[in-house]
Amino acid sequence: MSGILWETDFHAALAKAKGSGLPIYQDFWFDG
Amino acid sequence: MNTGPYSEPTVAAFLHEQFLPVRTECFWDNPTEPMRRFDVKWTPTFLVHDPEGKEHHRFVGYVPTDDLLAHLWLGRAKILYDSDRHAEAIPLFETVLSRHPAAGAAPEAAFLRGVAGFKSSHDPKELRRAYDRLTAKYPQSEWARRADPYSAIPL
C-alpha cells in the first residue's frame, strides 16, 4: 500500500459501499 | 494530499481494508451539497457512515495517528451498536481500549462497551464493570461521570 486512493464523489462511494458492505470514512477538508 | 497520519502505511492499509475512504473539499464562500447535507461547519470534519450512508460517528479537528485509528475502530463499533448488534460490537470496542488506550476516543469506547455488554447479556454487572474501568483508567473523563449511576450496582 503506497498511499490512500481517495474517492471524491460521495455518491460513487456509497454505491461501492452498498456493493461491498464496507463502511465509508469521509474527510471534509479545506485547502486554506 | 496524503500528509500527516495519512502518510503512514499502516493508516493507508487500514483505511483500504476496513473502509471506503472519501475526501470532500470544502468551500466556505459557496458551501457544497455535501457540506450542507452533513452540516459541516469546520474542517477537518470526519464522518463514519454505514454502507447505506447513515452517519454513526463524527469528530472535528486534527487528530494524530493513534487518535485517528481509535476513532475509526470506534466508528465501526458504533455502526454495529446502533444496529443492535451488541455482541459483535463488543470486540471492536475492546480493540479501541487494547490498541489505543491513551486515545481520546477510549473513554467513550469503555462506556459503550459496558452498555453493549448489558444489552447483549442483560447482566447489570456489565455496567458496573464499565464504571470501574472508567474511574480506574479515565477518571477525569466525562464518560466516567456519565457512568456514575452504575456505581450502585453490586458486583
XYZ file of N, CA and C in Angstrom:
561
model
N 0.845 -1.187 0.000
C 0.000 0.000 0.000
C 0.878 1.233 0.000
N 0.899 1.967 -1.099
C 1.778 3.126 -1.198
C 1.087 4.408 -0.774
N -0.208 4.443 -0.749
C -0.926 5.647 -0.359
C -2.412 5.398 -0.438
N -3.141 6.365 0.080
C -4.599 6.222 0.101
C -5.163 6.679 -1.233
N -5.994 5.859 -1.808
C -6.679 6.215 -3.049
C -8.077 6.698 -2.659
N -8.244 7.999 -2.660
C -9.483 8.588 -2.175
C -10.536 8.644 -3.272
N -11.742 8.301 -2.910
C -12.902 8.607 -3.743
C -13.287 10.047 -3.431
N -13.656 10.809 -4.429
C -14.059 12.198 -4.189
C -15.560 12.417 -4.398
N -16.226 11.439 -4.935
C -17.671 11.527 -5.169
C -18.373 10.656 -4.133
N -19.073 11.295 -3.201
C -19.727 10.532 -2.130
C -20.738 9.540 -2.686
N -21.467 9.935 -3.709
C -22.487 9.042 -4.256
C -21.849 7.813 -4.911
N -20.703 8.006 -5.532
C -19.981 6.863 -6.102
C -19.481 5.950 -4.991
N -18.986 6.574 -3.911
C -18.517 5.780 -2.774
C -19.669 5.005 -2.149
N -20.833 5.640 -2.085
C -22.000 4.982 -1.493
C -22.403 3.761 -2.312
N -22.344 3.901 -3.619
C -22.667 2.755 -4.482
C -21.681 1.613 -4.248
N -20.400 1.957 -4.115
C -19.386 0.931 -3.846
C -19.596 0.312 -2.464
N -19.968 1.149 -1.493
C -20.177 0.654 -0.131
C -21.335 -0.336 -0.090
N -22.410 0.003 -0.779
C -23.564 -0.897 -0.797
C -23.197 -2.231 -1.436
N -22.313 -2.172 -2.419
C -21.899 -3.402 -3.086
C -20.941 -4.238 -2.267
N -20.082 -3.570 -1.531
C -19.030 -4.278 -0.803
C -19.373 -4.546 0.664
N -20.304 -3.772 1.214
C -20.612 -3.889 2.639
C -19.655 -3.129 3.528
N -18.720 -2.415 2.949
C -17.767 -1.637 3.753
C -18.383 -0.312 4.188
N -18.045 0.134 5.393
C -18.469 1.474 5.797
C -17.662 2.533 5.056
N -18.119 3.767 5.165
C -17.460 4.899 4.495
C -16.791 5.776 5.539
N -15.555 6.119 5.265
C -14.855 7.125 6.067
C -14.747 8.371 5.210
N -15.321 9.476 5.693
C -15.354 10.700 4.895
C -14.612 11.816 5.626
N -13.669 12.418 4.910
C -12.844 13.501 5.445
C -13.215 14.779 4.691
N -13.835 15.705 5.414
C -14.103 17.034 4.847
C -12.904 17.916 5.114
N -12.292 18.432 4.076
C -11.061 19.186 4.213
C -11.168 20.522 3.499
N -10.274 21.427 3.858
C -10.235 22.757 3.277
C -8.806 23.102 2.922
N -8.594 23.481 1.686
C -7.254 23.817 1.218
C -7.045 25.316 1.420
N -6.845 25.681 2.692
C -6.714 27.102 3.017
C -5.314 27.592 2.887
N -1.418 15.390 -0.635
C -2.788 15.074 -0.188
C -2.763 14.085 0.982
N -1.833 13.100 0.908
C -1.752 12.127 1.984
C -0.654 12.537 2.959
N -0.937 13.563 3.746
C 0.023 14.056 4.718
C -0.428 13.656 6.121
N 0.421 13.953 7.121
C 0.068 13.620 8.496
C -0.158 12.131 8.647
N -1.186 11.725 9.422
C -1.437 10.288 9.601
C -1.662 9.545 8.286
N -2.187 10.241 7.286
C -2.462 9.574 6.013
C -1.190 9.131 5.288
N -0.050 9.693 5.667
C 1.207 9.309 5.025
C 1.754 8.001 5.581
N 1.148 7.516 6.653
C 1.651 6.303 7.286
C 1.037 5.063 6.615
N 1.881 4.126 6.212
C 1.367 2.931 5.518
C 0.336 2.156 6.321
N 0.491 2.125 7.637
C -0.479 1.368 8.438
C -1.865 2.010 8.373
N -1.906 3.338 8.348
C -3.193 4.036 8.251
C -3.808 3.808 6.876
N -2.977 3.934 5.844
C -3.475 3.732 4.486
C -4.028 2.316 4.315
N -3.280 1.341 4.809
C -3.725 -0.048 4.681
C -5.017 -0.270 5.454
N -5.088 0.279 6.650
C -6.291 0.108 7.464
C -7.509 0.719 6.787
N -7.341 1.920 6.247
C -8.471 2.580 5.585
C -8.963 1.767 4.395
N -8.037 1.197 3.633
C -8.458 0.444 2.449
C -9.040 -0.918 2.805
N -8.586 -1.489 3.911
C -9.105 -2.804 4.302
C -10.482 -2.695 4.968
N -10.683 -1.622 5.732
C -11.855 -1.544 6.604
C -12.916 -0.549 6.142
N -12.561 0.334 5.200
C -13.464 1.420 4.799
C -13.363 1.702 3.308
N -14.327 2.485 2.848
C -14.184 3.181 1.575
C -13.824 4.624 1.921
N -12.593 5.046 1.649
C -12.170 6.392 2.034
C -12.603 7.448 1.015
N -13.221 8.508 1.539
C -13.727 9.595 0.697
C -13.176 10.912 1.212
N -12.708 11.763 0.317
C -12.301 13.117 0.698
C -13.197 14.113 -0.026
N -13.713 15.070 0.738
C -14.654 16.049 0.205
C -14.118 17.438 0.504
N -13.792 18.179 -0.539
C -13.252 19.525 -0.338
C -14.365 20.498 0.037
N -14.027 21.409 0.942
C -14.995 22.404 1.408
C -14.673 23.776 0.827
N -15.719 24.513 0.540
C -15.592 25.892 0.050
C -16.546 26.739 0.890
N -15.971 27.611 1.732
C -16.801 28.321 2.694
C -17.626 29.427 2.053
N -17.128 29.988 0.955
C -17.884 31.076 0.332
C -19.055 30.543 -0.489
N -19.035 29.261 -0.801
C -20.122 28.655 -1.564
C -20.245 27.190 -1.134
N -20.856 26.944 0.029
C -20.905 25.572 0.564
C -21.501 24.582 -0.441
N -20.840 23.458 -0.541
C -21.255 22.435 -1.493
C -22.419 21.610 -0.938
N -23.005 20.820 -1.809
C -24.127 19.955 -1.395
C -23.715 19.009 -0.269
N -22.523 18.372 -0.334
C -22.142 17.506 0.806
C -21.966 18.281 2.103
N -21.452 19.510 2.033
C -21.306 20.314 3.254
C -22.662 20.607 3.874
N -23.628 20.940 3.018
C -24.971 21.239 3.530
C -25.654 19.965 4.017
N -25.494 18.894 3.266
C -26.164 17.632 3.604
C -25.718 17.120 4.970
N -24.398 17.249 5.254
C -23.873 16.725 6.515
C -23.599 17.822 7.541
N -24.054 19.025 7.239
C -23.986 20.132 8.197
C -22.562 20.343 8.703
N -21.640 20.418 7.774
C -20.223 20.600 8.113
C -19.950 22.083 8.324
N -19.428 22.424 9.522
C -19.222 23.824 9.901
C -17.755 24.165 10.114
N -16.900 23.168 10.093
C -15.476 23.418 10.313
C -14.691 22.267 9.693
N -13.436 22.530 9.400
C -12.587 21.466 8.866
C -11.337 21.333 9.726
N -10.749 20.135 9.774
C -11.330 18.934 9.187
C -12.487 18.393 10.028
N -13.480 17.885 9.331
C -14.558 17.115 9.950
C -14.511 15.713 9.360
N -14.611 14.729 10.224
C -14.504 13.326 9.807
C -15.800 12.602 10.168
N -16.336 11.855 9.218
C -17.565 11.100 9.447
C -17.339 9.627 9.140
N -18.017 8.775 9.899
C -18.069 7.347 9.585
C -19.526 7.012 9.292
N -19.777 6.517 8.086
C -21.121 6.139 7.656
C -21.193 4.617 7.506
N -22.378 4.069 7.709
C -22.554 2.650 7.382
C -22.681 2.507 5.861
N -22.726 1.275 5.348
C -22.748 1.109 3.887
C -23.985 1.708 3.206
N -24.991 2.051 3.999
C -26.179 2.712 3.433
C -26.064 4.225 3.473
N -24.959 4.717 4.016
C -24.733 6.160 4.042
C -25.232 6.859 5.293
N -25.651 6.116 6.303
C -26.105 6.735 7.557
C -24.903 7.035 8.449
N -24.856 8.252 8.947
C -23.742 8.657 9.813
C -23.858 8.024 11.201
N -22.727 7.495 11.711
C -22.701 6.898 13.048
C -21.662 7.516 13.962
N -20.677 8.201 13.398
C -19.628 8.768 14.239
C -19.050 9.991 13.532
N -18.733 11.010 14.347
C -18.201 12.266 13.811
C -17.166 12.808 14.775
N -16.073 13.341 14.235
C -15.119 14.062 15.059
C -14.558 15.217 14.244
N -14.217 16.273 14.948
C -13.819 17.529 14.310
C -12.441 17.943 14.815
N -11.609 18.418 13.904
C -10.282 18.894 14.272
C -9.215 17.856 13.985
N -7.984 18.345 13.842
C -6.860 17.452 13.546
C -6.699 16.390 14.627
N -6.427 15.171 14.222
C -6.141 14.099 15.175
C -4.868 13.386 14.741
N -3.974 13.105 15.676
C -2.788 12.324 15.347
C -3.152 10.864 15.099
N -2.173 10.084 14.689
C -2.434 8.718 14.211
C -3.168 7.861 15.232
N -2.694 7.858 16.470
C -3.315 6.984 17.470
C -4.783 7.347 17.684
N -5.068 8.643 17.739
C -6.458 9.081 17.900
C -7.294 8.742 16.672
N -6.702 8.914 15.495
C -7.443 8.605 14.271
C -7.831 7.132 14.220
N -6.867 6.258 14.482
C -7.171 4.828 14.432
C -8.221 4.447 15.478
N -8.124 5.059 16.648
C -9.138 4.783 17.685
C -10.524 5.225 17.218
N -10.608 6.398 16.608
C -11.904 6.865 16.108
C -12.435 5.939 15.008
N -11.558 5.435 14.178
C -12.009 4.551 13.103
C -12.577 3.248 13.674
N -11.878 2.671 14.655
C -12.411 1.457 15.299
C -13.727 1.768 16.026
N -13.756 2.907 16.696
C -14.980 3.281 17.412
C -16.133 3.483 16.438
N -15.851 4.090 15.305
C -16.892 4.273 14.301
C -17.453 2.954 13.826
N -16.567 1.994 13.584
C -17.039 0.670 13.151
C -17.878 0.020 14.254
N -17.412 0.168 15.496
C -18.152 -0.427 16.613
C -19.537 0.209 16.739
N -19.629 1.519 16.543
C -20.907 2.212 16.712
C -21.898 1.861 15.600
N -21.400 1.503 14.430
C -22.301 1.024 13.380
C -23.020 -0.237 13.866
N -22.270 -1.156 14.466
C -22.869 -2.389 14.983
C -23.758 -2.101 16.191
N -23.267 -1.264 17.089
C -24.031 -0.906 18.303
C -25.367 -0.269 17.925
N -25.324 0.671 16.993
C -26.548 1.364 16.586
C -27.521 0.444 15.869
N -27.006 -0.686 15.371
C -27.848 -1.671 14.686
C -28.286 -2.779 15.632
N -28.061 -2.569 16.942
C -28.408 -3.567 17.975
C -27.652 -4.878 17.800
N -26.483 -4.818 17.170
C -25.619 -5.998 17.046
C -24.562 -5.891 18.152
N -25.037 -5.931 19.393
C -24.189 -5.595 20.536
C -23.045 -6.582 20.730
N -23.336 -7.874 20.606
C -22.279 -8.868 20.825
C -21.150 -8.714 19.798
N -21.513 -8.290 18.584
C -20.487 -8.067 17.564
C -19.729 -6.768 17.804
N -20.386 -5.813 18.427
C -19.729 -4.524 18.676
C -18.690 -4.627 19.789
N -18.922 -5.513 20.751
C -18.037 -5.576 21.929
C -16.570 -5.773 21.553
N -16.226 -6.728 20.676
C -14.794 -6.889 20.356
C -14.175 -5.642 19.717
N -14.979 -4.856 19.006
C -14.428 -3.643 18.386
C -14.223 -2.549 19.436
N -15.147 -2.433 20.386
C -14.909 -1.505 21.499
C -13.647 -1.925 22.259
N -13.498 -3.229 22.466
C -12.313 -3.706 23.188
C -11.035 -3.445 22.386
N -11.139 -3.472 21.070
C -9.965 -3.160 20.244
C -9.512 -1.725 20.464
N -10.464 -0.807 20.544
C -10.103 0.588 20.855
C -9.315 0.632 22.160
N -9.817 -0.074 23.159
C -9.240 0.018 24.502
C -7.900 -0.707 24.618
N -7.730 -1.780 23.874
C -6.471 -2.527 23.983
C -5.380 -1.939 23.096
N -5.745 -1.478 21.901
C -4.728 -0.961 20.970
C -4.466 0.528 21.132
N -5.469 1.256 21.616
C -5.336 2.721 21.689
C -5.841 3.239 23.039
N -5.270 2.726 24.126
C -5.802 3.070 25.450
C -5.648 4.541 25.819
N -4.695 5.232 25.188
C -4.479 6.647 25.516
C -5.213 7.587 24.565
N -5.944 7.041 23.627
C -6.621 7.883 22.633
C -7.820 8.598 23.252
N -8.173 9.721 22.649
C -9.296 10.494 23.151
C -10.619 9.761 23.061
N -10.744 8.831 22.122
C -11.996 8.095 21.940
C -12.138 6.941 22.925
N -11.096 6.621 23.661
C -11.127 5.430 24.511
C -12.210 5.488 25.595
N -12.392 6.604 26.307
C -13.450 6.597 27.346
C -14.846 6.328 26.783
N -15.161 6.894 25.629
C -16.469 6.609 25.019
C -16.579 5.125 24.691
N -15.485 4.545 24.187
C -15.491 3.111 23.879
C -15.734 2.291 25.144
N -15.127 2.689 26.262
C -15.315 1.946 27.514
C -16.764 2.031 27.989
N -17.352 3.213 27.858
C -18.748 3.383 28.262
C -19.671 2.525 27.399
N -19.532 2.663 26.084
C -20.427 1.929 25.181
C -20.183 0.423 25.239
N -18.950 0.024 25.539
C -18.676 -1.408 25.696
C -19.504 -1.968 26.860
N -19.602 -1.190 27.932
C -20.410 -1.626 29.057
C -21.886 -1.725 28.707
N -22.374 -0.715 27.987
C -23.786 -0.736 27.589
C -24.050 -1.916 26.645
N -23.150 -2.123 25.696
C -23.310 -3.243 24.759
C -23.274 -4.572 25.509
N -22.420 -4.654 26.513
C -22.364 -5.878 27.320
C -23.667 -6.121 28.049
N -24.230 -5.053 28.608
C -25.521 -5.187 29.301
C -26.628 -5.575 28.328
N -26.656 -4.919 27.182
C -27.733 -5.198 26.227
C -27.639 -6.609 25.649
N -26.445 -7.139 25.546
C -26.308 -8.485 24.979
C -26.502 -9.569 26.027
N -26.240 -9.258 27.300
C -26.318 -10.287 28.343
C -27.446 -10.059 29.341
N -27.956 -8.819 29.414
C -28.935 -8.399 30.415
C -28.374 -8.506 31.830
N -27.063 -8.490 31.934
C -26.396 -8.561 33.237
C -25.958 -7.148 33.628
N -26.578 -6.563 34.651
C -26.210 -5.195 35.034
C -24.766 -5.045 35.514
N -24.144 -6.161 35.872
C -22.728 -6.076 36.275
C -21.853 -5.523 35.150
N -22.302 -5.679 33.908
C -21.539 -5.117 32.777
C -21.433 -3.595 32.910
N -22.512 -2.977 33.398
C -22.490 -1.520 33.581
C -21.573 -1.140 34.740
N -21.618 -1.917 35.803
C -20.740 -1.647 36.942
C -19.264 -1.810 36.526
N -18.993 -2.817 35.719
C -17.606 -3.009 35.262
C -17.150 -1.826 34.401
N -18.082 -1.286 33.622
C -17.735 -0.103 32.824
C -17.416 1.072 33.741
N -18.217 1.242 34.776
C -17.933 2.318 35.749
C -16.551 2.111 36.380
N -16.285 0.879 36.796
C -14.982 0.603 37.438
C -13.831 0.881 36.479
N -13.987 0.479 35.233
C -12.927 0.694 34.248
C -12.716 2.186 33.988
N -13.818 2.898 33.857
C -13.709 4.335 33.568
C -13.103 5.102 34.740
N -13.509 4.771 35.943
C -12.961 5.502 37.094
C -11.513 5.122 37.353
N -11.132 3.899 36.954
C -9.733 3.487 37.147
C -8.820 4.079 36.086
N -9.257 4.089 34.828
C -8.363 4.472 33.729
C -8.609 5.872 33.191
N -9.845 6.332 33.276
C -10.185 7.642 32.705
C -11.011 8.464 33.698
N -10.489 8.654 34.909
C -11.310 9.268 35.964
C -11.693 10.714 35.673
N -10.928 11.406 34.834
C -11.233 12.801 34.529
C -12.184 12.954 33.349
N -12.556 11.856 32.716
C -13.374 11.965 31.511
C -14.845 12.188 31.852
N -15.529 12.826 30.934
C -16.975 12.991 31.090
C -17.669 11.638 31.113
N -17.117 10.688 30.387
C -17.738 9.362 30.325
C -17.705 8.665 31.676
N -16.689 8.930 32.475
C -16.667 8.385 33.831
C -17.812 8.984 34.646
N -18.058 10.262 34.473
C -19.172 10.899 35.203
C -20.504 10.368 34.706
N -20.625 10.128 33.405
C -21.874 9.577 32.874
C -22.166 8.197 33.448
N -21.095 7.467 33.780
C -21.273 6.107 34.310
C -21.514 6.100 35.812
N -21.477 7.251 36.446
C -21.578 7.305 37.907
C -22.792 6.555 38.475
N -23.980 6.619 37.854
C -25.117 5.871 38.421
C -24.869 4.367 38.526
N -23.963 3.835 37.716
C -23.713 2.394 37.724
C -22.882 1.974 38.942
N -22.351 2.950 39.689
C -21.536 2.612 40.864
C -22.364 1.904 41.930
N -23.679 2.088 41.879
C -24.548 1.473 42.886
C -24.886 0.022 42.570
N -24.500 -0.452 41.398
C -24.803 -1.838 41.007
C -23.804 -2.768 41.704
N -24.283 -3.747 42.479
C -23.340 -4.649 43.166
C -22.696 -5.632 42.199
N -21.446 -5.944 42.482
C -20.752 -6.956 41.678
C -20.936 -8.330 42.285
